[in-house]
Coordinates of C-alpha atoms and ligand atoms in Angstrom, one line a residue:
X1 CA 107.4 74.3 93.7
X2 CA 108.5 71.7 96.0
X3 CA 107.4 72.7 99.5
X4 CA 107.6 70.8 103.0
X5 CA 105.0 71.7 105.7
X6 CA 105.7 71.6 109.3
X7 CA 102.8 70.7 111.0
X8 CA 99.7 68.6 110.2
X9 CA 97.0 70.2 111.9
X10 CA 94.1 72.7 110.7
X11 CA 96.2 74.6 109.1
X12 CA 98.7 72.1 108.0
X13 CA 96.4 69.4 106.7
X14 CA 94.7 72.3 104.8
X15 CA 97.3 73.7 103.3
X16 CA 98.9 70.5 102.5
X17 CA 96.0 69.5 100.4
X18 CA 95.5 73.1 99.0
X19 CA 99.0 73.6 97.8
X20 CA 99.0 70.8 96.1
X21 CA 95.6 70.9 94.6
X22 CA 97.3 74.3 93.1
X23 CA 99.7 71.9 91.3
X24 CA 103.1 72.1 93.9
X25 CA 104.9 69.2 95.5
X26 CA 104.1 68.7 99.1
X27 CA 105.8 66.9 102.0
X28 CA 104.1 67.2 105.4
X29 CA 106.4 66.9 108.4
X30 CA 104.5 65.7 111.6
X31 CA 106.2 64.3 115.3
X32 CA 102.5 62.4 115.6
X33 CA 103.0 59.4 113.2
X34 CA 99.3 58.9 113.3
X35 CA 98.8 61.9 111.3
X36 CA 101.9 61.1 109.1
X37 CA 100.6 57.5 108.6
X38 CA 96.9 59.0 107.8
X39 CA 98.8 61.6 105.1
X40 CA 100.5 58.3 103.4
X41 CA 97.3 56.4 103.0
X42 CA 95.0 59.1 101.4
X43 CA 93.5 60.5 104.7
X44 CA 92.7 64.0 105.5
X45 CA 93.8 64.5 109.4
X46 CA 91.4 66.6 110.2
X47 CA 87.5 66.5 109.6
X48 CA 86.6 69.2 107.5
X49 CA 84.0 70.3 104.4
X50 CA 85.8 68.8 101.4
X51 CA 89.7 67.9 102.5
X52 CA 88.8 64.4 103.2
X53 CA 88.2 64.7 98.7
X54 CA 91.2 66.9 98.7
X55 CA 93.6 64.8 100.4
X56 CA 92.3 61.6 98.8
X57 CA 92.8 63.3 95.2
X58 CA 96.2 64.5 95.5
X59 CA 97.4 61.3 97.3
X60 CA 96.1 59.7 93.9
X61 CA 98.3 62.2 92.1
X62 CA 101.3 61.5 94.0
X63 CA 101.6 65.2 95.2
X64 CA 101.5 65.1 98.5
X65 CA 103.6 62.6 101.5
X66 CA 104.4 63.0 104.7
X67 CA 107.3 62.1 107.1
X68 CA 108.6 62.3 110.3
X69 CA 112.1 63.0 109.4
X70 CA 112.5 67.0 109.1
X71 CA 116.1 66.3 107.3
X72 CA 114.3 64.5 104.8
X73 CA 111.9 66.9 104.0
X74 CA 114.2 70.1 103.7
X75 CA 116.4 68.3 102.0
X76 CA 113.6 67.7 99.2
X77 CA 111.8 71.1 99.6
X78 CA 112.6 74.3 98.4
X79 CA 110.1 76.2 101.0
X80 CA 109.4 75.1 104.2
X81 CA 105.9 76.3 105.8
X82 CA 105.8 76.1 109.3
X83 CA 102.2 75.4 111.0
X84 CA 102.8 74.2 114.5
X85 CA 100.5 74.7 117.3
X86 CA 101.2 78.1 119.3
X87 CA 98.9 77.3 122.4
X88 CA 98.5 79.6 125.3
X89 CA 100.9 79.2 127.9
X90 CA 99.4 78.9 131.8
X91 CA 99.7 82.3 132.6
X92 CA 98.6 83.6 129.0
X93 CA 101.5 83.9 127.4
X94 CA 102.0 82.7 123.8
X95 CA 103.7 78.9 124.2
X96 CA 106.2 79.2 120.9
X97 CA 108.0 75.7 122.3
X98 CA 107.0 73.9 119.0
X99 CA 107.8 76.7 117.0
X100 CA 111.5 76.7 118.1
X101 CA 111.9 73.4 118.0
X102 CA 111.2 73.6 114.3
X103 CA 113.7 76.1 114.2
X104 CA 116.2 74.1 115.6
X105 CA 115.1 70.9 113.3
X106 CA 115.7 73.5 110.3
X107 CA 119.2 74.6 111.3
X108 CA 120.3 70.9 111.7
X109 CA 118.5 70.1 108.3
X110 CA 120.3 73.6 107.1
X111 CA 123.8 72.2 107.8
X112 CA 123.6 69.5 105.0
X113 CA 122.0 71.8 102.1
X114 CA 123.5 74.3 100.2
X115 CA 121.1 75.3 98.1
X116 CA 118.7 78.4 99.3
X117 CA 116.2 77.8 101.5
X118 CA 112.9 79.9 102.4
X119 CA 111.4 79.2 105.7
X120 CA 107.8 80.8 105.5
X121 CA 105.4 81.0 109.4
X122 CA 102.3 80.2 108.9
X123 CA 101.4 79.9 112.7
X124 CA 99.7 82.6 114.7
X125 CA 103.5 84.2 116.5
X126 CA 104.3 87.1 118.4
X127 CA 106.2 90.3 116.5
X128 CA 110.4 89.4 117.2
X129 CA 109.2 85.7 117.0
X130 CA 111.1 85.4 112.9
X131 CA 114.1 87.4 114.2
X132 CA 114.3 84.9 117.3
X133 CA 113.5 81.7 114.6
X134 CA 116.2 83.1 112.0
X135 CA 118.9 83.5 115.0
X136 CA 118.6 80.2 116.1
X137 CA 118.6 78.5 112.4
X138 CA 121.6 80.7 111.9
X139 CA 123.6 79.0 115.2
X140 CA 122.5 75.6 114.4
X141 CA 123.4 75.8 110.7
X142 CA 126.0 78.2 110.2
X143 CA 124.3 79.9 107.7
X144 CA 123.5 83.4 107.3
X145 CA 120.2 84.9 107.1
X146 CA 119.6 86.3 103.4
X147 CA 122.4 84.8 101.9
X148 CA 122.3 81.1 102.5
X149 CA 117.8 81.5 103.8
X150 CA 115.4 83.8 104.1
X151 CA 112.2 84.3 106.8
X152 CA 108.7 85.1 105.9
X153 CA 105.8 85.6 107.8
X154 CA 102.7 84.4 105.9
X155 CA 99.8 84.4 108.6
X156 CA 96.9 82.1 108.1
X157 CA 93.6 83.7 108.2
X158 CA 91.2 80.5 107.8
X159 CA 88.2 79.5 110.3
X160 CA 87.8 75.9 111.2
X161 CA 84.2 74.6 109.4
X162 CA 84.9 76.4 106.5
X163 CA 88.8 76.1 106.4
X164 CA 89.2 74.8 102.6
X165 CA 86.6 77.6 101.3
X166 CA 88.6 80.2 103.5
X167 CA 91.8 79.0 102.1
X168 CA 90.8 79.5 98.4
X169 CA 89.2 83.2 99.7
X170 CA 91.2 84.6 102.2
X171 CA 90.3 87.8 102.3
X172 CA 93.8 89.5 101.8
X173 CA 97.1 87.2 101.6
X174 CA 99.8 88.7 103.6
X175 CA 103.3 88.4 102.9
X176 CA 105.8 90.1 105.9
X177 CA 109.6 89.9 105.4
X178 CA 113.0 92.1 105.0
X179 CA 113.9 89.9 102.1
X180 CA 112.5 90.8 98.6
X181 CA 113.0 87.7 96.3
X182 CA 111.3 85.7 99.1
X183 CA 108.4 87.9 99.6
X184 CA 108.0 87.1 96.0
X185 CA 108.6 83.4 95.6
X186 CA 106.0 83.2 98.8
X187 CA 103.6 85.2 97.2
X188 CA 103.7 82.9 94.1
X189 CA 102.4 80.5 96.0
X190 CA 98.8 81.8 96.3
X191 CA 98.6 83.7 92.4
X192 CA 95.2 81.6 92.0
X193 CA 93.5 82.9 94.5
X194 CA 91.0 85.8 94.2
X195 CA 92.5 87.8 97.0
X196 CA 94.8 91.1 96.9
X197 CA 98.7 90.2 98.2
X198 CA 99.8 92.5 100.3
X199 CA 103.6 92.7 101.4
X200 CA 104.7 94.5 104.6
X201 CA 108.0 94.5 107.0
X202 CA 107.6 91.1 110.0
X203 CA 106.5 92.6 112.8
X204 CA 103.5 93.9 110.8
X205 CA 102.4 90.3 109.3
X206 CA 103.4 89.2 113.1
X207 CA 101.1 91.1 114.7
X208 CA 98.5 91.6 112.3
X209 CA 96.4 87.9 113.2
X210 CA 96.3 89.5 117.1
X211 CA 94.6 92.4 116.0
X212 CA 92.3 91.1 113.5
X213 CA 90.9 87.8 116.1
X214 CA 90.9 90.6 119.3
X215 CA 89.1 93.0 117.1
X216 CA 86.6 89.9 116.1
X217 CA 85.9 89.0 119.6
X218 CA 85.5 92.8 119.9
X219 CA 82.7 92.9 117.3
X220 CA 80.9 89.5 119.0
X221 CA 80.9 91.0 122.4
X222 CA 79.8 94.4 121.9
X223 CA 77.5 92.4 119.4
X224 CA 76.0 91.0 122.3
X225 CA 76.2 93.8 125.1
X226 CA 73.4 95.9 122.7
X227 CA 71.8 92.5 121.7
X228 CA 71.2 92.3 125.9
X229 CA 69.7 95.9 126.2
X230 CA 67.7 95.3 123.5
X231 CA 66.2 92.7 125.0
X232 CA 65.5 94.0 128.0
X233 CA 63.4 96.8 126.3
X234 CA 62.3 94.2 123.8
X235 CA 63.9 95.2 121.0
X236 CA 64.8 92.8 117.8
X237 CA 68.8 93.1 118.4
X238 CA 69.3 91.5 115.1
X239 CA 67.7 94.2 113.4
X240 CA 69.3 96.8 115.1
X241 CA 72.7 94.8 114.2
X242 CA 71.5 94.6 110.9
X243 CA 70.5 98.2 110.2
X244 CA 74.1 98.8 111.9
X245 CA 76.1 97.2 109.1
X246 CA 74.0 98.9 106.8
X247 CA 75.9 102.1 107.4
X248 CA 79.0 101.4 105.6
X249 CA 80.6 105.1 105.8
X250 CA 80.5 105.1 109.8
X251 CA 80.2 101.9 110.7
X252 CA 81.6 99.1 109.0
X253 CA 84.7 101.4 107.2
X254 CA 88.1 102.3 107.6
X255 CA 86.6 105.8 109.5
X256 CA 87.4 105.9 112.8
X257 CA 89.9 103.1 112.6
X258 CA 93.0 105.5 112.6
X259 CA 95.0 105.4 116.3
X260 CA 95.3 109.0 117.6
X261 CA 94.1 111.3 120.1
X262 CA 90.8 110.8 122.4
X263 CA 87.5 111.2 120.9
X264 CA 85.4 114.5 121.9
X265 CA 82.9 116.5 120.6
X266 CA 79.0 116.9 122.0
X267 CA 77.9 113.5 120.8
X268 CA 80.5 110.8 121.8
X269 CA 80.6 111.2 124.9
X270 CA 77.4 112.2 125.5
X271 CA 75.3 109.2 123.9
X272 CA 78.3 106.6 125.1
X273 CA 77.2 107.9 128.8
X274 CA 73.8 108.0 127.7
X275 CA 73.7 104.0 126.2
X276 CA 75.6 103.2 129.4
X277 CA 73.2 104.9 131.9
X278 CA 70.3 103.1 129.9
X279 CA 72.2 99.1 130.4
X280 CA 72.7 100.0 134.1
X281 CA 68.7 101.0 135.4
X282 CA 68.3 98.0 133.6
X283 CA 71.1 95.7 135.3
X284 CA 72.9 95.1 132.8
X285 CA 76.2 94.7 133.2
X286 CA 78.1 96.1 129.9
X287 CA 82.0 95.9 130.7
X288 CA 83.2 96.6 126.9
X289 CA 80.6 100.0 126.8
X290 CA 81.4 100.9 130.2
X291 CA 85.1 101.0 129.6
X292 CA 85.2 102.8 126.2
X293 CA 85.4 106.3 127.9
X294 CA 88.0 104.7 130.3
X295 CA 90.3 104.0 127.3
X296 CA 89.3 107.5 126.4
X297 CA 90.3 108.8 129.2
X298 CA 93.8 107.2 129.0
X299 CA 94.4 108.8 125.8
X300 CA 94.5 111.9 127.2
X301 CA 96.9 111.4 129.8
X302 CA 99.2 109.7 127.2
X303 CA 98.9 113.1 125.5
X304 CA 99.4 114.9 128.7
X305 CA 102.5 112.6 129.7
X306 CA 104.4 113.3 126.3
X307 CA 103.7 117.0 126.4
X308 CA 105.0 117.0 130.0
X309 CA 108.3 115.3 129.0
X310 CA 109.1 118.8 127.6
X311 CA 107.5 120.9 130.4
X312 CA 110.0 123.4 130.8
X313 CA 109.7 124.6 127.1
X314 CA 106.9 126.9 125.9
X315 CA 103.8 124.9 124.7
X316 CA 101.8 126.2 121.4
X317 CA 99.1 124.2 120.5
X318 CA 97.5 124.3 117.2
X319 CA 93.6 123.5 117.1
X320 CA 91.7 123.4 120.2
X321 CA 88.1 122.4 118.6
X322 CA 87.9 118.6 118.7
X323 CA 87.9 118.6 115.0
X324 CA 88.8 120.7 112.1
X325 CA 86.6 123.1 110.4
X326 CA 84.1 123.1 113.6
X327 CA 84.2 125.8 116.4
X328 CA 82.7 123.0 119.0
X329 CA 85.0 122.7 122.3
X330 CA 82.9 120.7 124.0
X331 CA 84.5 117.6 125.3
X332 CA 87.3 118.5 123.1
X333 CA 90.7 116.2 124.7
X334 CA 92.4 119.3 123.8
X335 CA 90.6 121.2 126.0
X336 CA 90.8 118.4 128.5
X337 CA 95.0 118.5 128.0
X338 CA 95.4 121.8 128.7
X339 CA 93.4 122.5 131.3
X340 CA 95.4 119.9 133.3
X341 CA 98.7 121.7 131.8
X342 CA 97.8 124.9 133.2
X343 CA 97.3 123.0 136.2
X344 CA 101.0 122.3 136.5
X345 CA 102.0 125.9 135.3
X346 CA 103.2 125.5 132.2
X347 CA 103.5 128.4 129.5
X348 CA 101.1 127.8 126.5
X349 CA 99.7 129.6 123.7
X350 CA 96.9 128.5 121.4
X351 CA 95.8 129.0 117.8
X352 CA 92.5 128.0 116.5
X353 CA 90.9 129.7 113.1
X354 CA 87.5 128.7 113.9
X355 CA 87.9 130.0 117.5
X356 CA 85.6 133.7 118.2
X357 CA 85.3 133.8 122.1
X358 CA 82.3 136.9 121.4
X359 CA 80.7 134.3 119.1
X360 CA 80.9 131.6 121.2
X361 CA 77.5 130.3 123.0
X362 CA 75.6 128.2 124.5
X363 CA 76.7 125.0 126.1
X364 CA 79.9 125.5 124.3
X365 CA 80.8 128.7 126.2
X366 CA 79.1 127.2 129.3
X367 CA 81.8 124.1 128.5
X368 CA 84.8 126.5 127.8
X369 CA 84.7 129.2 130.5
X370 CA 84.1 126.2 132.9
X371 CA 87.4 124.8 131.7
X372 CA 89.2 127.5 130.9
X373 CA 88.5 130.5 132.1
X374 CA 90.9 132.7 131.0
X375 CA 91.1 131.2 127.6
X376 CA 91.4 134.9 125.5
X377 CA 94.8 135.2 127.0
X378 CA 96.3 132.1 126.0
X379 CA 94.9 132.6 122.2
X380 CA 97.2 133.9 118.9
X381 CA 95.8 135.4 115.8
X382 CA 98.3 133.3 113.7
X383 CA 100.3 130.2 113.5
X384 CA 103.2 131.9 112.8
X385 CA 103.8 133.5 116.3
X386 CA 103.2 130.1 117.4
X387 CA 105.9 128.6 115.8
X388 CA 108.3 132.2 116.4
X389 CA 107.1 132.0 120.3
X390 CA 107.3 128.5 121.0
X391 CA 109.5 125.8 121.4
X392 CA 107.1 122.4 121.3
X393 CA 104.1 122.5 118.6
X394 CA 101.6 120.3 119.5
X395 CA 99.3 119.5 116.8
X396 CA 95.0 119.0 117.8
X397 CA 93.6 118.5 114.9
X398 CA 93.6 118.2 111.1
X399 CA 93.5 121.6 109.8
X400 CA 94.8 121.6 106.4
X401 CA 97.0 125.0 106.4
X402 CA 99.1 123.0 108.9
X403 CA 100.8 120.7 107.3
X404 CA 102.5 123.4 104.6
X405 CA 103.6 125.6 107.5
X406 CA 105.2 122.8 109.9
X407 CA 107.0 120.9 106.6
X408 CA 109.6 123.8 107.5
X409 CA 109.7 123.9 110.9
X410 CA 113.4 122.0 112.0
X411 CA 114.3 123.8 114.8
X412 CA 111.1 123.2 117.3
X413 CA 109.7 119.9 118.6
X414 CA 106.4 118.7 117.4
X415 CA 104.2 116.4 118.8
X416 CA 101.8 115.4 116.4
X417 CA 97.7 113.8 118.0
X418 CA 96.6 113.6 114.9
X419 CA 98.9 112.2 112.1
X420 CA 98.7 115.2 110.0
X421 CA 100.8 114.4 107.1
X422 CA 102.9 111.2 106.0
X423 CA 105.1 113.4 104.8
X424 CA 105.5 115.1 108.3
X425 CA 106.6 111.6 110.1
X426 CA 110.5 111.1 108.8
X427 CA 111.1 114.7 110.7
X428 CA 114.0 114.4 112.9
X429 CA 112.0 116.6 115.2
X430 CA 108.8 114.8 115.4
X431 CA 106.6 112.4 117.8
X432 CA 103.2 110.8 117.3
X433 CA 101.4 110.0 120.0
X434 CA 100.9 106.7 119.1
X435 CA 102.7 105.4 116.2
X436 CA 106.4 104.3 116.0
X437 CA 107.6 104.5 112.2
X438 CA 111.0 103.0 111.8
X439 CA 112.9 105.4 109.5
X440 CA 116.3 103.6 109.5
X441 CA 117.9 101.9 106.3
X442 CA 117.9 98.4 107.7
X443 CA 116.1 95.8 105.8
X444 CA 113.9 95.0 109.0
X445 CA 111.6 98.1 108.1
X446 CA 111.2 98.0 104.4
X447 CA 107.8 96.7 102.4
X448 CA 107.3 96.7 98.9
X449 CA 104.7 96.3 96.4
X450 CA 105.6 93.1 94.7
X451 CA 105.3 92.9 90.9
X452 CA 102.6 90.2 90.2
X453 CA 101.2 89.1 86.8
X454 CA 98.8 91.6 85.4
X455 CA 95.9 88.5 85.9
X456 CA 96.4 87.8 89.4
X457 CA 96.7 91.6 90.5
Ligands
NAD501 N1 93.0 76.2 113.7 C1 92.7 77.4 113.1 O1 91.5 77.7 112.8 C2 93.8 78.4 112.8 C3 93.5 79.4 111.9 C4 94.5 80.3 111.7 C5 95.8 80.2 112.3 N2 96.0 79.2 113.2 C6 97.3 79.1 113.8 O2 98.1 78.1 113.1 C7 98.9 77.4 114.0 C8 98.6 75.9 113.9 O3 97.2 75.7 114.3 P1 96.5 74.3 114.2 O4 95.1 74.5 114.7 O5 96.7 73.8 112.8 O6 97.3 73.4 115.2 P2 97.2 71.9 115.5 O7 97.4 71.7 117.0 O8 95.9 71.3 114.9 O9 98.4 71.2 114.7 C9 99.7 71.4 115.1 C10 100.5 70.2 114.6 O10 101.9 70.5 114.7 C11 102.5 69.3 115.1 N3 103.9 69.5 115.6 C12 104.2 70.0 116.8 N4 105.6 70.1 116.9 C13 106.1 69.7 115.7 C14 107.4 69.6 115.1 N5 108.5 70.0 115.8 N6 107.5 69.2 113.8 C15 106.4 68.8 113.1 N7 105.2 68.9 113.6 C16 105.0 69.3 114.9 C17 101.6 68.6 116.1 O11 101.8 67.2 116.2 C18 100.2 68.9 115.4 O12 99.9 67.9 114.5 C19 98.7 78.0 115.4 O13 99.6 79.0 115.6 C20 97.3 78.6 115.2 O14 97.1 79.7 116.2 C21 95.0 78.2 113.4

């Protein structure tokens, strides 16, 4: 494919020299004629393992240019890749100057082309950033979005020092847009390499590089709150960090990774407070483990807020145990919600299988009847005069029985913790407590697997 590339930086330079190393024709667009003159005589623009070869090869092979004129290279280009710099603004705000300007650049280009023309992001942008990029090619140009071009976001997941080997390994590609033969052509693009494709709507792809780098500067910073306890009571931290990612149910997996309701149970909380206790006598500070039960926390009055928004209606909650299949109320948010509801004087009733009061002991009846004392009469024997006595159904946890019996419920408002069921979500009379699914027919919201070769699958 013939393919102009906005951008000669990092991720410019790279995928200059990658694409065309993958046999496509490559124009590089730069306003730094420097890096445009460097593109032109062989040079990579960038020092990096193996692009200085790259660049020099495909230079030999006539495959790649560069060029400050933007006309020229849409003009010539049947996908334009957009790799600008998206620096942090003063205050901390994402600085998408050059990104728009490249909009702008592409609408005037747009004006004099009338064949159809993809415009993929490649920089790191904030979710609305296409929408905002495809309105303002549209005013420039005239030309209407998914009929004259289309807007992909393809976010680059390379590391500088190893930025040619990440490129040939990513480890997903992803491919965000409301435009199906786009998703397509895009994903095209990167059939050689060894890594799964995965297509989603634009504000996914958008937002997906925020997550992934916050969640890696996550992992190096509590990396290093336990790797300073542990040596304070010299301990090897890099053992313990290595025996940690040896546990690949728990620890390194998709468990626990699913947004929700609080955490609970007798051992969360309790060893959290009990790691955090530990860093302290020993003065160290530990911000990240210190504020984990503070997010916690939050989560609860998120519940409490949305329940509250209907606090004239009768409340029936379905679970109280922090989990399914367990009869454990310690530190159960549940507990925690509607202890504060009863607070306020709201009318709530309660169903929970695994609930016995007479068999309950222990700490867990010490936990309960400190909470809530009068707990026996807010409990039902059965869902069913939950959903007959009650107007909002909240749901606390996974038990499986409650899926079947709240597929039929239309008439009541529930307000799911959990995510019970995907097939639960599209309900007109549903809210999760934290996840927004957009349910209408416009393109904006649609992904779709995208039919690849069997070979590169
Ligand atoms: N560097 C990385 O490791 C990395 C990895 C993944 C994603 N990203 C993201 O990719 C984007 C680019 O990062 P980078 O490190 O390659 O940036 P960079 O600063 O190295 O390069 C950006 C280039 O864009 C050029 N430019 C600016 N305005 C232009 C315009 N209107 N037309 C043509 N060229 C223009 C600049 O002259 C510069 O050469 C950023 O959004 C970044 O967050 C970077």
């Amino acid at each position: 494919m013939r393919i102009s590339i906005f951008g000669l930086g990092y991720v410019g330079c790279v995928s200059l020299g990658c694409l065309a190393k993958n046999g496509h024709q490559v124009i590089g667009v730069d306003v730094n004629t420097t890096k445009v003159e460097q593109i032109n005589s062989g040079k990579a623009t960038i020092i990096e393992k193996d692009i200085a070869e790259i660049i020099a090869e495909q230079h030999e092979l006539n495959r790649i240019s560069a060029t400050t004129s933007f006309n020229d290279a849409i003009l010539n280009s049947e996908i334009s890749i957009v790799a600008v710099g998206t620096p942090s603004s003063k205050n901390g705000h994402l600085n998408l100057q050059y990104i728009y300007s490249v909009a702008e650049q592409i609408g005037v280009a747009l004006m004099n082309k009338d064949s159809f023309h993809i415009i993929v992001i490649r920089s790191t942008i904030m979710p609305g950033t296409c929408d905002e990029f495809a309105r303002i090619v549209e005013e420039i140009s005239g030309k209407e979005r998914n009929k004259d071009f289309a807007i992909v976001d393809n976010p680059e997941f390379l590391r500088e020092g190893s930025a040619v080997n990440d490129y040939f390994n990513p480890p997903l590609t992803l491919v965000g847009s409301d435009n199906r033969d786009a998703a397509e052509k895009v994903s095209l693009l990167y059939k050689h390499l060894p890594a799964e494709i995965i297509t989603t709507n634009l504000k996914v792809a958008e937002i997906m590089k925020y997550v992934n780098n916050t969640f890696h500067a996550l992992k190096i910073s509590f990396g290093n709150e336990i790797g300073n306890i542990c040596t304070e009571l010299n301990i090897d931290s890099h053992e313990v960090m290595n025996i940690f990612c040896k546990d690949k149910q728990l620890n390194i997996s998709p468990y626990y990774f699913k947004p929700g309701f609080a955490y609970g149970g007798s051992c969360l909380p309790k060893d959290l407070k009990g790691l955090q206790t530990l860093a302290h006598d020993l003065y160290i500070d530990t911000p990240i483990i210190n504020n984990v039960g503070k997010t916690n926390d939050l989560q609860i009055d998120r519940a409490v807020t949305l329940i509250l928004n209907h606090w004239n209606k009768k409340l029936g909650f379905l679970g109280l145990s922090f989990k399914a299949g367990t009869d454990d109320l310690r530190n159960s948010p549940a507990v925690a919600v509607i202890e504060r509801l009863i607070g306020k004087g709201c009318e709530i009733s309660i169903y929970d299988k695994n609930i016995n009061l007479s068999l309950l002991t222990g700490t867990n009846k010490e936990f309960i009847d400190e909470k809530i004392p009068h707990l026996s009469s807010f409990l039902v024997n059965s869902t069913q005069e939950i959903i007959d006595n009650c107007d909002v159904i909240i749901v606390n946890n996974k038990e499986k029985e409650f899926t079947d019996i709240l597929k039929n419920v239309n008439s009541k408002i529930i307000i799911d913790m959990v995510r019970l069921d995907e097939s639960l979500i599209s309900k007109q009379n549903y809210t999760g407590i934290n996840w927004a699914i957009d349910t209408s027919e416009s393109t904006e919201s649609k992904s779709w697997a995208i039919d690849m070769p069997k070979s590169i699958q």
